[in-house]
Every structure is written in C-alpha cells, then in structure tokens.
Short mmCIF file of C-alpha atoms in Angstrom, two decimals:
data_model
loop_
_atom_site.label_atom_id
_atom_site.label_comp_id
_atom_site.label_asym_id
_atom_site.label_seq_id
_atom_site.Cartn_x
_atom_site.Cartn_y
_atom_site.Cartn_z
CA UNK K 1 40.81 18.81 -0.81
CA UNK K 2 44.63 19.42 -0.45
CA UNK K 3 45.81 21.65 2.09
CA UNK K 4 46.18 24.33 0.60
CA UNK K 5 43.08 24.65 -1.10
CA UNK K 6 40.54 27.26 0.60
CA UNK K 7 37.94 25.86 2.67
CA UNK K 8 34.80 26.64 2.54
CA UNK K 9 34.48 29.80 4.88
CA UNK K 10 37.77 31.17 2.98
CA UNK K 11 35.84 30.64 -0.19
CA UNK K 12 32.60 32.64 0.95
CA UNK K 13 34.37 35.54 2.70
CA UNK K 14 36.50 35.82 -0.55
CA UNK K 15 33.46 36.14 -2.56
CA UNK K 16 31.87 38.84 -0.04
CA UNK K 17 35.63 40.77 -0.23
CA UNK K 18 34.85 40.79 -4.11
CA UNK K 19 31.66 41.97 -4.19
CA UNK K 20 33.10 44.94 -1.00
CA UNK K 21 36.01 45.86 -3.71
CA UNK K 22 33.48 45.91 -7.07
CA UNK K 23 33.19 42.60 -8.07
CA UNK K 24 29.49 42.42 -8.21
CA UNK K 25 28.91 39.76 -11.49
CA UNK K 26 29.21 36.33 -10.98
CA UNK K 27 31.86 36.80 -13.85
CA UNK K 28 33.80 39.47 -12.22
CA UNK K 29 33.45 37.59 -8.60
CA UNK K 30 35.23 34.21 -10.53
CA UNK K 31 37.67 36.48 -12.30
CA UNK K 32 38.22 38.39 -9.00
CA UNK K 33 38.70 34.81 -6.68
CA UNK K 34 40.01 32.69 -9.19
CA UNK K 35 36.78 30.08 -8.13
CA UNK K 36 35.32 28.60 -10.72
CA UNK K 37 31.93 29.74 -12.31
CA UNK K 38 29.38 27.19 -10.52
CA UNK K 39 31.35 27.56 -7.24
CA UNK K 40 30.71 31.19 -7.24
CA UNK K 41 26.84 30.43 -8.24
CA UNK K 42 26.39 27.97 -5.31
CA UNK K 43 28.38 29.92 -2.76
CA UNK K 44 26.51 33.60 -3.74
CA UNK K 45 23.10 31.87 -3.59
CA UNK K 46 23.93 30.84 0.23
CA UNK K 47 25.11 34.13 1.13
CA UNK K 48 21.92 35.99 -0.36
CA UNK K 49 19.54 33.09 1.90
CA UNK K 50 21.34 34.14 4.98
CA UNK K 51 21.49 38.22 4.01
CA UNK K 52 25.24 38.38 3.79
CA UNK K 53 24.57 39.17 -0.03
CA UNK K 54 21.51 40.56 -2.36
CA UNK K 55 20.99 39.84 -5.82
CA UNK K 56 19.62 42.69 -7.96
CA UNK K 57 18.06 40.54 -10.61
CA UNK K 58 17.27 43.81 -13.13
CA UNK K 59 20.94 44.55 -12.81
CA UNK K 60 22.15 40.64 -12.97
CA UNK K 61 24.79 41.69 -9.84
CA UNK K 62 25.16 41.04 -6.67
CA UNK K 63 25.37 44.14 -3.50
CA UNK K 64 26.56 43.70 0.00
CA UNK K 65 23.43 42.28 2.03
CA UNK K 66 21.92 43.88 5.06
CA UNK K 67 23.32 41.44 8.12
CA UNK K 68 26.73 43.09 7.24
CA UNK K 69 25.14 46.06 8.36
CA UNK K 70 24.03 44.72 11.52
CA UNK K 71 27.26 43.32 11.57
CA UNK K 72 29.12 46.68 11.38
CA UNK K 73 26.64 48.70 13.69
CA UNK K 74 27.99 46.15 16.50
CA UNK K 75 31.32 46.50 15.78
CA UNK K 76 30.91 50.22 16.33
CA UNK K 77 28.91 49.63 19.21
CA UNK K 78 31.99 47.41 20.30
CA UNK K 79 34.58 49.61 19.73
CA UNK K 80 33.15 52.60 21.47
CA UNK K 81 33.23 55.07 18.81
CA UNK K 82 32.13 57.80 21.08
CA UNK K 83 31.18 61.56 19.08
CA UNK K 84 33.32 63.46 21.41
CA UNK K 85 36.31 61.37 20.47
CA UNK K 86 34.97 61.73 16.66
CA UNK K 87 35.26 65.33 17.01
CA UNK K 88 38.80 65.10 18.36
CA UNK K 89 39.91 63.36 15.46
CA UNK K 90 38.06 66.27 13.15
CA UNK K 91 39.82 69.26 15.62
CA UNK K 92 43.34 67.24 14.92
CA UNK K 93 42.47 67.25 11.39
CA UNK K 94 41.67 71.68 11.04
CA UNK K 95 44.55 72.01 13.44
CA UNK K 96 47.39 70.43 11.56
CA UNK K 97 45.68 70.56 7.76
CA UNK K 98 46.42 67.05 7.89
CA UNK K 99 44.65 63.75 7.75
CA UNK K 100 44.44 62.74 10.94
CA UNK K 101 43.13 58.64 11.86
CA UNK K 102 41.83 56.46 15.07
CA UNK K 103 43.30 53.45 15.93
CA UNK K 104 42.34 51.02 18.34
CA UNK K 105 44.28 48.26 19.84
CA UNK K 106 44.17 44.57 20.85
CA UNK K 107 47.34 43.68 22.14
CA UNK K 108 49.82 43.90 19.76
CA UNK K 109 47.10 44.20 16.77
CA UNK K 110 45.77 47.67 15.59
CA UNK K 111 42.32 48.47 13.52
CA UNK K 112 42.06 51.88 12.02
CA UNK K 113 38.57 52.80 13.22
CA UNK K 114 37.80 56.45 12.26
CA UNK K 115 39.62 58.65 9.96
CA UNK K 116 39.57 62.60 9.08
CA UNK K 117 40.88 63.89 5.61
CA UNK K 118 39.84 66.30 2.75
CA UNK K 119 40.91 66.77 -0.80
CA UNK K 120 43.47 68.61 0.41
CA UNK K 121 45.00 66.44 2.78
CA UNK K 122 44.12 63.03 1.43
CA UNK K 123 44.16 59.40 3.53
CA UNK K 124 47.00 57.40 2.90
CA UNK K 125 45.54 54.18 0.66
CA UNK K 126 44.14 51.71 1.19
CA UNK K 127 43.90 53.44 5.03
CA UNK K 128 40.32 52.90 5.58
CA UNK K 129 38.00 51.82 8.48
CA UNK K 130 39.11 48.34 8.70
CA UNK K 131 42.74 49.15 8.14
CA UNK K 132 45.06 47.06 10.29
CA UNK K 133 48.10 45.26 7.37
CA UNK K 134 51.59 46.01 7.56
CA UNK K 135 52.04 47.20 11.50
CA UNK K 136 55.88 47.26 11.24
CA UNK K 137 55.67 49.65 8.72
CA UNK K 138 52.83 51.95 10.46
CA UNK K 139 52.90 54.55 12.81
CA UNK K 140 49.92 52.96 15.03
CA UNK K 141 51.54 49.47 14.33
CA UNK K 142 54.75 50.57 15.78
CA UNK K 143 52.70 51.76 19.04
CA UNK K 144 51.06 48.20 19.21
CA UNK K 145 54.57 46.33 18.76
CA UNK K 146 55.89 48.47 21.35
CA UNK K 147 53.63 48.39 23.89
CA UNK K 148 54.00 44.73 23.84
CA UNK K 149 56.54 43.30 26.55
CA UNK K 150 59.92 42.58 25.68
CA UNK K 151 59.55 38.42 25.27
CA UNK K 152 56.06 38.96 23.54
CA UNK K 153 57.78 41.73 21.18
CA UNK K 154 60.54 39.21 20.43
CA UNK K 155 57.92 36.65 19.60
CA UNK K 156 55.74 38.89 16.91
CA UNK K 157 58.62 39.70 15.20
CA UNK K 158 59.86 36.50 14.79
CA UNK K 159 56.34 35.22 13.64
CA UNK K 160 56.19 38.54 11.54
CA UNK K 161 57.03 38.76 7.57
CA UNK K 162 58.81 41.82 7.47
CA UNK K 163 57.92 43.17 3.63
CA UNK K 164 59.51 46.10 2.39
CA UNK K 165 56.77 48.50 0.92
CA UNK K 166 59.16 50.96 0.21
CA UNK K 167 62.96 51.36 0.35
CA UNK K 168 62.62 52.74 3.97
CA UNK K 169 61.00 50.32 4.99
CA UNK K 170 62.53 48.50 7.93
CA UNK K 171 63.05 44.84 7.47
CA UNK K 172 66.12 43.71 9.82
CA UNK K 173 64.34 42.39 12.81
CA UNK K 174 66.94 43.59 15.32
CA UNK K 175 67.00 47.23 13.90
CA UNK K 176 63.20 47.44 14.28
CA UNK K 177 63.53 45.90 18.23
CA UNK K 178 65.45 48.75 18.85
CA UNK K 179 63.64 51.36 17.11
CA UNK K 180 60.33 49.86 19.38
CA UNK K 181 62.35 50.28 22.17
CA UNK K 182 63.25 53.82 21.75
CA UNK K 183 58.91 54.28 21.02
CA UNK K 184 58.30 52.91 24.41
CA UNK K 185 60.41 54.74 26.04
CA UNK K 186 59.05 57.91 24.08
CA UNK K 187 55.47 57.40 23.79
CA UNK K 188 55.52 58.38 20.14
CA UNK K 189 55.84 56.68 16.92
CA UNK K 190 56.91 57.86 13.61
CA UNK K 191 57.28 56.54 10.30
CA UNK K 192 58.79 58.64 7.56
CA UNK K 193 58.30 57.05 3.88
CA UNK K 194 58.01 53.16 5.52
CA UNK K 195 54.70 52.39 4.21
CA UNK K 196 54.34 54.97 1.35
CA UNK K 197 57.12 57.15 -0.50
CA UNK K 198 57.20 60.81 -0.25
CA UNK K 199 54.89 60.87 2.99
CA UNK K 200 55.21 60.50 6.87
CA UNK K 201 53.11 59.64 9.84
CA UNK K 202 53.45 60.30 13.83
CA UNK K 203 51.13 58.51 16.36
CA UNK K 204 50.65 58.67 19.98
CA UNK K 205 48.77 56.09 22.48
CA UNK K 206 46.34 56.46 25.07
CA UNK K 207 46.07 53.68 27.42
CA UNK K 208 43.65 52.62 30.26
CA UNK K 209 43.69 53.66 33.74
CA UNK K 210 45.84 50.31 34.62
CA UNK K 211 48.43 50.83 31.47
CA UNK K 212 47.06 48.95 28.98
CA UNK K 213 46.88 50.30 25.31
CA UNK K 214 43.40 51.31 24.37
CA UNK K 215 43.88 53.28 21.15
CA UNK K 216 46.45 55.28 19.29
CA UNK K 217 45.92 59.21 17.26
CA UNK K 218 47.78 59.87 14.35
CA UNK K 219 48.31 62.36 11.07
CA UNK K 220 49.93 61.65 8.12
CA UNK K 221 50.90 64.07 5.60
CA UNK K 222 53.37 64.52 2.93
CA UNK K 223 57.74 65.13 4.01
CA UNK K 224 56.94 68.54 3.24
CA UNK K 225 54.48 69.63 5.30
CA UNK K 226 56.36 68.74 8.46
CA UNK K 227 59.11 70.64 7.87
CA UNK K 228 59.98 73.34 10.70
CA UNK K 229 56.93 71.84 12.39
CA UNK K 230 57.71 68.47 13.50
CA UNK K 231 57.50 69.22 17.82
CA UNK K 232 54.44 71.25 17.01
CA UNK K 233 52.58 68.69 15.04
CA UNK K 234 53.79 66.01 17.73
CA UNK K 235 52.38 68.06 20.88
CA UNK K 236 49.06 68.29 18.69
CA UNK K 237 49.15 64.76 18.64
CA UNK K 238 50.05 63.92 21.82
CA UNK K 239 47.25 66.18 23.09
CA UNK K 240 44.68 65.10 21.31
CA UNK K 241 45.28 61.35 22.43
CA UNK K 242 45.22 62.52 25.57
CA UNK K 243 41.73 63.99 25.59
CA UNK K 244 40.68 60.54 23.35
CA UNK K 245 42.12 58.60 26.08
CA UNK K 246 40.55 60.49 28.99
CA UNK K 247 36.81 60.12 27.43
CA UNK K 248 37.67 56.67 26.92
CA UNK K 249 38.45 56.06 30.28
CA UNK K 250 35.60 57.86 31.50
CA UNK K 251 33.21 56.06 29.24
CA UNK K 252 34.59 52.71 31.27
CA UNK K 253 33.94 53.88 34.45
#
C-alpha cells in the first residue's frame, strides 16, 4: 500500500462520514469515497458486526448504528453540556435575534458543541455540533489561537494552512499574529465576512478559575443586523460567557 493510500481506519470512518452525510447505498457510499465496490461491501459488513452501522435489508441501505449513540451520549457527558448553560445559549439567542453557538476548547482547538438559531436567524453552514474547521477564519477559532502563548501561537500558525474562504479572509501569517494579539488583549473576537460573505460573528471566552480557556459564546448574524448595535451585541456576549463560565466553574468544584 503506498503512502498515501488510506489505511484501513481512514477507509472505515470515511464510509461511516458517508453514510452521516446521505450516502446510505453501497453505490452511493463507493461514489461518495471513491473505494471500490467490494471494499465498501467488506468494510460496511464489519461496521454493522460491531454496531457502528445497520443494514436495513427492505430498504437495501445502510443507517448510522447504535454504538455511535453511545458514543455521542459520552461525549456529552464529557463535555459537560450542563441545561443551565443550554439555556444561556437560548436567552443569547431571543436577546440579540441572532444565532447564537457554544464552543468548547482544547488548547488551541475549538468544537462547536451547542448551537441556537431559527428560520429567522439561520446557523452559519456547515456550523453544526461537531464544528471545529477553519479556526483562523472563526470567531471561536480566533479565541483558541489567542489564548495560546506567544511561542505556541507562532508554532500553529506556521503548521497552519491558511485558506482563504472568502476575500476577507486573512491569510498573511504576520497580519493574523497581530490581529490575535489585539484579541488577547481584548477578550473578544470578531470576524466580519472571513468565513462566509455578507455575514459576521463576535465571540467571547470563559476560562477556568486558574486562566485556562474552557469555552467560548458567540452570535453570528448577517453585516446588517449589527449595524448601530455592535457594543450592545458585544456586552450581550460578553455577559452571557460570563454566566457560562461561572456554572462551569462551579460544576468543577
């Protein structure tokens, strides 16, 4: 096998992505992973003996098997989605008519863990539980980046592809140092059209009782809707990852 062929575990987590995003044939699951036809047989018939997978023979498809579930119940369990900090989310979202999101963070890595929208004030996409692509270009990402210390920040982005999503995007590695600089020292994070034209996001972190960044609160909403409103919808932010932060740091006492 040449190196860069997938191995194995690539191979089977590629097939379970499929089958997540609507791939559920064993047609649509080659078409969707490029594997070839008996590769996706073999490798679907060892996910559905260990539960990762179920085949619904009357439908000839395949459905996301019920150890995922167990899987996902302990990464909530995990990541300490406590209700109260649920309904802060939901109060951000009335308040500002925005959608408003949960981050969590591990070191300089984020995962979007909860988010808050409506038909009227739609999630940006693909921002779902899960989320955590692109951090240079993100609002909680930026948070993450900054939080990190000034040799470790130095080191991400050097490791870091830098892709332009839109034409705001920031790319030069030096301009976004010192726009992560300016976040630290602010404790707030905006991005205005970097990771999606015609919108804008602002997060702020809550850390632990020693410093450390636990999570991050955030809305995103189109240009528009922040005009004449941009310190209001930034103290509604700030306060609400305040009160996420302090249950948090009750709930690890």
């Amino acid at each position: 096998m040449s190196a860069s062929t997938p191995g194995t575990l690539q191979r089977a987590v590629a097939v379970i992505d499929a089958v997540a995003e609507g791939s559920s044939t064993a047609r649509g699951i080659a078409a969707a992973t490029g594997l070839p036809l008996p590769t996706v047989y073999r490798i679907t018939r060892e996910l559905c003996e260990v539960e990762y997978l179920v085949h619904l023979r009357e439908e000839s498809r395949f459905a996301l098997g019920y150890q995922l579930h167990r899987l996902a119940v302990r990464l909530h369990e995990d990541l300490g989605l406590d209700p109260q900090v649920r309904r802060e989310i939901a109060n951000l979202h009335t308040q500002t008519g925005m959608a408003s999101y949960l981050a969590l963070h591990r070191g300089a890595d984020f995962v979007l863990v909860h988010v808050v929208d409506s038909p009227q004030a739609p999630r940006l996409r693909p921002m779902r539980f899960g989320f955590r692509e692109n951090p240079h270009a993100t609002a909680f990402g930026k948070l993450g980046l900054a939080a990190a210390c000034a040799a470790g920040r130095e080191d991400t982005l050097e490791a870091m592809t830098l892709r332009a999503l839109t034409p705001h995007t920031v790319t030069d590695p030096r301009a976004l140092a010192a726009e992560l600089q300016t976040v630290a020292e602010a404790g707030l994070a905006w991005e205005r059209e970097e990771f999606q034209a015609g919108t804008a996001c602002v997060a702020a972190p809550f850390s632990s009782a020693s410093g450390t960044l636990l999570g991050s609160v955030a809305v995103s909403a189109p240009m528009t809707a922040y005009r004449g409103q941009e310190r209001h919808i930034e103290h509604l932010v700030r306060s609400a990852a305040s009160r996420a932060g302090r249950i948090y740091r009750l709930g690890r006492d």
